[in-house]
Short mmCIF file of C-alpha atoms and ligand atoms in Angstrom, two decimals:
data_model
loop_
_atom_site.label_atom_id
_atom_site.label_comp_id
_atom_site.label_asym_id
_atom_site.label_seq_id
_atom_site.Cartn_x
_atom_site.Cartn_y
_atom_site.Cartn_z
CA UNK A 205 0.01 -0.01 0.01
CA UNK A 206 2.91 2.28 0.69
CA UNK A 207 4.49 1.96 -2.78
CA UNK A 208 1.07 2.49 -4.28
CA UNK A 209 0.53 5.63 -2.27
CA UNK A 210 3.76 7.08 -3.60
CA UNK A 211 2.62 6.51 -7.18
CA UNK A 212 -0.77 8.03 -6.52
CA UNK A 213 0.80 11.06 -4.95
CA UNK A 214 2.96 11.57 -8.03
CA UNK A 215 -0.04 11.23 -10.35
CA UNK A 216 -2.07 13.86 -8.48
CA UNK A 217 0.89 16.17 -8.28
CA UNK A 218 1.06 16.34 -12.08
CA UNK A 219 -2.64 17.01 -12.28
CA UNK A 220 -2.25 19.76 -9.74
CA UNK A 221 0.57 21.32 -11.80
CA UNK A 222 -1.54 21.28 -14.92
CA UNK A 223 -4.40 22.90 -13.06
CA UNK A 224 -2.18 25.59 -11.57
CA UNK A 225 -0.78 26.47 -15.01
CA UNK A 226 -4.25 26.58 -16.57
CA UNK A 227 -5.47 28.84 -13.77
CA UNK A 228 -2.41 31.04 -14.21
CA UNK A 229 -3.13 31.47 -17.94
CA UNK A 230 -6.81 32.16 -17.28
CA UNK A 231 -5.95 34.81 -14.66
CA UNK A 232 -3.54 36.58 -17.04
CA UNK A 233 -6.36 36.63 -19.66
CA UNK A 234 -8.76 38.20 -17.19
CA UNK A 235 -6.14 40.76 -16.17
CA UNK A 236 -5.62 41.68 -19.83
CA UNK A 237 -9.41 41.91 -20.32
CA UNK A 238 -9.64 44.40 -17.45
CA UNK A 239 -6.93 46.51 -19.08
CA UNK A 240 -8.66 46.20 -22.49
CA UNK A 241 -11.89 47.57 -21.06
CA UNK A 242 -13.82 44.33 -21.61
CA UNK A 243 -15.53 44.60 -18.21
CA UNK A 244 -18.61 46.71 -17.71
CA UNK A 245 -20.71 47.76 -14.75
CA UNK A 246 -24.40 46.80 -14.79
CA UNK A 247 -26.90 48.32 -12.42
CA UNK A 248 -29.93 46.76 -10.73
CA UNK A 249 -32.56 49.08 -9.25
CA UNK A 250 -33.92 48.77 -5.73
CA UNK A 251 -37.46 49.84 -4.99
CA UNK A 252 -37.86 51.94 -1.82
CA UNK A 253 -40.83 50.83 0.27
CA UNK A 254 -41.14 54.33 1.71
CA UNK A 255 -41.82 56.30 -1.46
CA UNK A 256 -42.00 53.57 -4.14
CA UNK A 257 -39.17 55.33 -5.93
CA UNK A 258 -35.98 53.96 -7.38
CA UNK A 259 -33.38 55.82 -5.32
CA UNK A 260 -30.67 53.24 -5.32
CA UNK A 261 -29.13 50.42 -7.30
CA UNK A 262 -26.58 47.70 -6.89
CA UNK A 263 -23.51 47.66 -9.11
CA UNK A 264 -22.98 44.22 -10.73
CA UNK A 265 -20.03 43.44 -13.01
CA UNK A 266 -20.20 41.81 -16.42
CA UNK A 267 -17.46 40.67 -18.80
CA UNK A 268 -18.12 41.40 -22.45
CA UNK A 269 -16.06 38.53 -23.73
CA UNK A 270 -15.11 38.96 -27.40
CA UNK A 271 -16.04 35.35 -28.23
CA UNK A 272 -18.24 34.05 -25.40
CA UNK A 273 -20.47 37.15 -25.06
CA UNK A 274 -21.65 38.58 -21.77
CA UNK A 275 -20.31 36.59 -18.81
CA UNK A 276 -21.72 36.76 -15.27
CA UNK A 277 -19.54 36.97 -12.16
CA UNK A 278 -20.06 33.30 -11.32
CA UNK A 279 -18.10 32.56 -14.50
CA UNK A 280 -14.99 34.55 -13.56
CA UNK A 281 -15.16 35.66 -9.91
CA UNK A 282 -14.41 32.29 -8.24
CA UNK A 283 -11.08 32.18 -10.08
CA UNK A 284 -10.12 35.79 -9.33
CA UNK A 285 -11.25 35.75 -5.75
CA UNK A 286 -8.52 33.32 -4.76
CA UNK A 287 -5.84 35.38 -6.44
CA UNK A 288 -4.17 38.73 -5.92
CA UNK A 289 -5.98 39.84 -9.09
CA UNK A 290 -9.10 40.40 -6.95
CA UNK A 291 -7.45 43.56 -5.57
CA UNK A 292 -7.08 45.03 -9.05
CA UNK A 293 -10.61 43.88 -10.02
CA UNK A 294 -12.31 45.38 -6.96
CA UNK A 295 -10.35 48.62 -7.38
CA UNK A 296 -11.49 48.78 -11.00
CA UNK A 297 -15.12 48.32 -9.88
CA UNK A 298 -14.77 50.96 -7.16
CA UNK A 299 -13.19 53.45 -9.59
CA UNK A 300 -15.86 52.86 -12.26
CA UNK A 301 -18.59 53.17 -9.60
CA UNK A 302 -17.22 56.55 -8.51
CA UNK A 303 -17.18 57.64 -12.14
CA UNK A 304 -20.75 56.36 -12.60
CA UNK A 305 -22.11 58.29 -9.61
CA UNK A 306 -20.44 61.45 -10.99
CA UNK A 307 -22.16 60.93 -14.33
CA UNK A 308 -25.54 60.22 -12.69
CA UNK A 309 -25.34 63.36 -10.51
CA UNK A 310 -24.37 65.41 -13.57
CA UNK A 311 -27.65 64.24 -15.12
CA UNK A 312 -29.44 65.44 -11.98
CA UNK A 313 -30.40 61.89 -11.04
CA UNK A 314 -30.61 61.71 -7.26
CA UNK A 315 -29.56 58.14 -6.70
CA UNK A 316 -27.12 56.06 -4.69
CA UNK A 317 -24.96 53.06 -5.59
CA UNK A 318 -24.18 49.87 -3.65
CA UNK A 319 -20.83 48.34 -4.57
CA UNK A 320 -19.82 44.73 -3.77
CA UNK A 321 -16.49 44.35 -2.03
CA UNK A 322 -14.86 40.92 -2.02
CA UNK A 323 -13.74 39.51 1.37
CA UNK A 324 -10.07 39.59 0.42
CA UNK A 325 -10.22 43.26 -0.59
CA UNK A 326 -12.10 44.21 2.55
CA UNK A 327 -9.51 42.43 4.70
CA UNK A 328 -6.59 44.21 2.98
CA UNK A 329 -4.88 46.43 5.54
CA UNK A 330 -4.67 49.29 3.06
CA UNK A 331 -8.42 49.21 2.23
CA UNK A 332 -9.34 52.66 3.59
CA UNK A 333 -6.20 54.21 2.08
CA UNK A 334 -7.02 52.68 -1.33
CA UNK A 335 -10.55 54.09 -1.24
CA UNK A 336 -9.21 57.55 -0.53
CA UNK A 337 -6.60 57.17 -3.25
CA UNK A 338 -9.16 56.12 -5.88
CA UNK A 339 -11.47 58.92 -4.76
CA UNK A 340 -8.74 61.52 -5.34
CA UNK A 341 -7.68 59.97 -8.67
CA UNK A 342 -11.19 60.32 -10.08
CA UNK A 343 -11.69 63.63 -8.35
CA UNK A 344 -15.06 62.76 -6.90
CA UNK A 345 -17.10 65.42 -5.11
CA UNK A 346 -16.95 64.37 -1.45
CA UNK A 347 -20.67 64.93 -0.95
CA UNK A 348 -21.28 61.96 -3.30
CA UNK A 349 -19.85 59.61 -0.67
CA UNK A 350 -23.25 59.92 1.06
CA UNK A 351 -24.63 58.03 -1.89
CA UNK A 352 -22.09 55.22 -1.89
CA UNK A 353 -22.62 52.01 0.04
CA UNK A 354 -20.25 49.03 0.23
CA UNK A 355 -21.75 45.56 0.44
CA UNK A 356 -19.61 43.14 2.45
CA UNK A 357 -20.43 39.53 3.34
CA UNK A 358 -21.14 38.32 6.84
CA UNK A 359 -18.11 36.05 6.86
CA UNK A 360 -15.70 38.74 5.77
CA UNK A 361 -17.14 41.19 8.32
CA UNK A 362 -16.87 38.69 11.13
CA UNK A 363 -13.28 37.66 10.47
CA UNK A 364 -12.31 40.41 12.86
CA UNK A 365 -15.15 42.48 14.30
CA UNK A 366 -12.70 45.14 15.51
CA UNK A 367 -11.10 45.50 12.09
CA UNK A 368 -14.54 45.71 10.47
CA UNK A 369 -15.80 48.32 12.88
CA UNK A 370 -12.61 50.37 12.44
CA UNK A 371 -13.04 50.43 8.67
CA UNK A 372 -16.73 51.21 8.91
CA UNK A 373 -15.96 54.04 11.35
CA UNK A 374 -13.32 55.53 9.03
CA UNK A 375 -15.47 55.35 5.91
CA UNK A 376 -18.71 56.40 7.69
CA UNK A 377 -16.85 59.59 8.62
CA UNK A 378 -16.52 60.26 4.85
CA UNK A 379 -20.22 59.41 4.31
CA UNK A 380 -19.86 55.90 2.89
CA UNK A 381 -22.23 53.36 4.44
CA UNK A 382 -22.04 49.58 4.80
CA UNK A 383 -24.41 46.76 4.14
CA UNK A 384 -24.10 43.13 5.27
CA UNK A 385 -24.67 41.08 2.09
CA UNK A 386 -26.05 37.56 1.66
CA UNK A 387 -27.50 37.85 5.17
CA UNK A 388 -28.56 34.55 6.67
CA UNK A 389 -26.24 32.35 4.61
CA UNK A 390 -23.00 32.86 6.58
CA UNK A 391 -22.03 31.64 10.00
CA UNK A 392 -23.07 34.77 11.81
CA UNK A 393 -25.72 34.65 14.44
CA UNK A 394 -28.25 37.43 14.78
CA UNK A 395 -26.43 38.65 17.89
CA UNK A 396 -23.58 39.86 15.66
CA UNK A 397 -25.87 42.61 14.46
CA UNK A 398 -25.36 44.12 17.90
CA UNK A 399 -21.56 44.20 17.58
CA UNK A 400 -21.19 45.34 13.96
CA UNK A 401 -21.78 48.97 13.20
CA UNK A 402 -23.29 48.31 9.81
CA UNK A 403 -26.02 50.50 8.33
CA UNK A 404 -28.08 47.89 6.57
CA UNK A 405 -28.48 44.20 5.86
CA UNK A 406 -29.40 42.44 2.68
CA UNK A 407 -31.46 39.24 3.03
CA UNK A 408 -30.13 36.64 0.63
CA UNK A 409 -32.33 35.64 -2.31
CA UNK A 410 -32.25 31.97 -1.29
CA UNK A 411 -34.77 32.84 1.49
CA UNK A 412 -36.97 34.84 -0.84
CA UNK A 413 -37.33 32.33 -3.72
CA UNK A 414 -39.48 29.81 -1.76
CA UNK A 415 -40.89 32.18 0.83
CA UNK A 416 -44.50 31.98 -0.38
CA UNK A 417 -44.57 28.16 -0.22
CA UNK A 418 -42.15 27.48 2.56
CA UNK A 419 -43.34 28.65 5.95
CA UNK A 420 -39.88 28.29 7.46
CA UNK A 421 -38.30 30.62 4.93
CA UNK A 422 -41.20 33.02 5.45
CA UNK A 423 -40.65 32.97 9.19
CA UNK A 424 -36.89 33.58 8.78
CA UNK A 425 -37.47 36.55 6.51
CA UNK A 426 -40.05 37.99 8.83
CA UNK A 427 -37.81 37.49 11.88
CA UNK A 428 -34.78 39.08 10.21
CA UNK A 429 -36.83 42.14 9.28
CA UNK A 430 -38.29 42.46 12.78
CA UNK A 431 -34.87 42.13 14.40
CA UNK A 432 -33.31 44.65 12.06
CA UNK A 433 -36.00 47.11 13.13
CA UNK A 434 -35.06 46.60 16.78
CA UNK A 435 -31.42 47.44 15.91
CA UNK A 436 -32.55 50.29 13.64
CA UNK A 437 -30.73 48.77 10.71
CA UNK A 438 -32.20 49.12 7.21
CA UNK A 439 -33.32 45.92 5.52
CA UNK A 440 -33.06 45.18 1.84
CA UNK A 441 -34.38 41.95 0.26
CA UNK A 442 -32.95 40.66 -3.03
CA UNK A 443 -34.33 38.15 -5.50
CA UNK A 444 -38.01 39.11 -5.58
CA UNK A 445 -39.13 37.53 -8.84
CA UNK A 446 -42.89 37.92 -8.43
CA UNK A 447 -45.28 40.68 -7.42
CA UNK A 448 -46.55 38.41 -4.62
CA UNK A 449 -43.07 38.19 -3.09
CA UNK A 450 -42.61 41.94 -3.44
CA UNK A 451 -45.92 42.65 -1.71
CA UNK A 452 -45.17 40.25 1.14
CA UNK A 453 -41.75 41.86 1.67
CA UNK A 454 -43.33 45.30 1.81
CA UNK A 455 -45.95 43.93 4.26
CA UNK A 456 -43.22 42.57 6.49
CA UNK A 457 -41.65 46.04 6.64
CA UNK A 458 -38.67 45.68 4.31
CA UNK A 459 -37.13 49.10 3.54
CA UNK A 460 -36.34 48.26 -0.03
CA UNK A 461 -36.60 45.38 -2.45
CA UNK A 462 -34.49 44.26 -5.39
CA UNK A 463 -35.36 41.59 -7.92
CA UNK A 464 -36.39 40.70 -11.44
CA UNK A 465 -39.98 41.71 -10.74
CA UNK A 466 -38.75 45.27 -10.44
CA UNK A 467 -35.88 45.22 -12.93
CA UNK A 468 -33.00 43.10 -14.09
CA UNK A 469 -29.42 44.41 -14.01
CA UNK A 470 -28.87 46.78 -16.96
CA UNK A 471 -26.15 48.79 -18.66
CA UNK A 472 -25.46 52.41 -17.69
CA UNK A 473 -27.17 53.80 -20.77
CA UNK A 474 -30.27 51.68 -20.16
CA UNK A 475 -30.28 52.70 -16.51
CA UNK A 476 -30.40 56.38 -17.47
CA UNK A 477 -33.36 55.75 -19.76
CA UNK A 478 -35.03 53.64 -17.06
CA UNK A 479 -34.57 56.32 -14.36
CA UNK A 480 -35.72 59.15 -16.63
CA UNK A 481 -38.90 57.24 -17.50
CA UNK A 482 -39.63 55.64 -14.15
CA UNK A 483 -42.84 56.92 -12.69
CA UNK A 484 -44.16 55.22 -9.55
CA UNK A 485 -47.79 54.05 -9.68
P1 C2E B 750 -24.97 39.24 -4.88
O1 C2E B 750 -24.19 40.36 -4.30
O2 C2E B 750 -25.82 38.42 -3.95
O3 C2E B 750 -25.89 39.91 -6.00
C1 C2E B 750 -27.21 39.50 -6.34
C2 C2E B 750 -27.23 38.54 -7.51
O4 C2E B 750 -28.56 38.12 -7.69
C3 C2E B 750 -26.82 39.18 -8.85
O5 C2E B 750 -26.21 38.15 -9.62
C4 C2E B 750 -28.17 39.54 -9.45
O6 C2E B 750 -28.14 39.67 -10.84
C5 C2E B 750 -29.02 38.39 -9.00
N1 C2E B 750 -30.45 38.72 -8.90
C6 C2E B 750 -31.01 39.89 -8.59
N2 C2E B 750 -32.35 39.80 -8.60
C7 C2E B 750 -32.65 38.50 -8.91
C8 C2E B 750 -33.86 37.77 -9.05
O7 C2E B 750 -34.98 38.27 -8.91
N3 C2E B 750 -33.75 36.44 -9.40
C9 C2E B 750 -32.54 35.84 -9.59
N4 C2E B 750 -32.55 34.57 -9.92
N5 C2E B 750 -31.37 36.51 -9.43
C10 C2E B 750 -31.41 37.81 -9.12
P2 C2E B 750 -24.89 38.40 -10.45
O8 C2E B 750 -24.92 39.77 -11.10
O9 C2E B 750 -24.67 37.21 -11.34
O10 C2E B 750 -23.75 38.46 -9.36
C11 C2E B 750 -23.43 37.28 -8.60
C12 C2E B 750 -22.54 37.61 -7.47
O11 C2E B 750 -21.26 38.03 -7.91
C13 C2E B 750 -23.04 38.74 -6.58
O12 C2E B 750 -24.01 38.22 -5.69
C14 C2E B 750 -21.79 39.23 -5.94
O13 C2E B 750 -21.47 38.44 -4.80
C15 C2E B 750 -20.75 39.01 -6.99
N6 C2E B 750 -20.49 40.27 -7.74
C16 C2E B 750 -21.16 40.80 -8.75
N7 C2E B 750 -20.59 41.93 -9.20
C17 C2E B 750 -19.50 42.12 -8.41
C18 C2E B 750 -18.46 43.13 -8.36
O14 C2E B 750 -18.45 44.10 -9.10
N8 C2E B 750 -17.49 42.97 -7.39
C19 C2E B 750 -17.47 41.91 -6.53
N9 C2E B 750 -16.47 41.86 -5.63
N10 C2E B 750 -18.42 40.97 -6.57
C20 C2E B 750 -19.42 41.08 -7.48
CA1 CA B 751 -24.46 42.21 -3.27
CA1 CA B 752 -24.41 56.92 3.42
CA1 CA B 753 -26.94 37.31 -2.38
#
């Protein structure tokens, strides 16, 4: 069995090498694609429960691949997220989001943007510095920070609660707010809401999809919303695909709702048309 084990180890080692090299080539392609401007920000509106307006949207990245067409993050993010390249990617998204808010304000559209930050980027010790650096590079009006929110995941926020609260404190001072993304899917317990100084939570779509037919999911969504109210944290729900889901979320007291029933993610130009023509019923 021992000799066999040695052979097996050798076999897997080669496979591992091939994989590492393939990943390396794929990563260099993605890096080149960023530099070539093949990535694009899409925007998905959120409906405010308070005035039924579209005041805010989430920034979602797409890769306009020259051969494969439009690629979603699940087709490229898993690879980048394990590599240093995620720093460059997130910085590109942040820079483009700052440029987008400038363009929206110039068109007199009073909206805010939520930007996803990967766990690795958020944990980087130079995170706050980088944000300030990008802000000065694109020369963003500092008042626009009030309309920028960063979405971080539970797990990345809980890695070190002190680190998280320090970063939130520093960026809150500038006006940037924080949302806890994919809420309910991580290993956080509801008590963490007490310790984290976040401004809002986003209930993961996996709880919304079945909510109407699954009384447990419904109870979880309702409980999260009630608890957030106690902590005076805003609640956003994502993944509302039907009017019935949207209405139930509004009934439960959600502050805003995102999902295909309101709008799918769209390009900047389509967003402008959408916002200029959006009239609440
Ligand atoms: P997420 O942050 O949970 O974003 C919500 C995802 O749900 C988006 O997928 C959105 O298109 C999708 N979605 C929204 N409404 C509905 C709905 O009603 N039904 C269904 N079935 N899906 C809906 P997307 O754009 O494919 O992004 C996937 C994930 O990739 C995001 O999940 C986020 O974690 C990550 N991501 C996307 N863009 C960026 C980015 O620019 N930077 C970073 N770091 N991560 C990003
Ligand atoms: Ca998100
Ligand atoms: Ca804010
Ligand atoms: Ca989610």
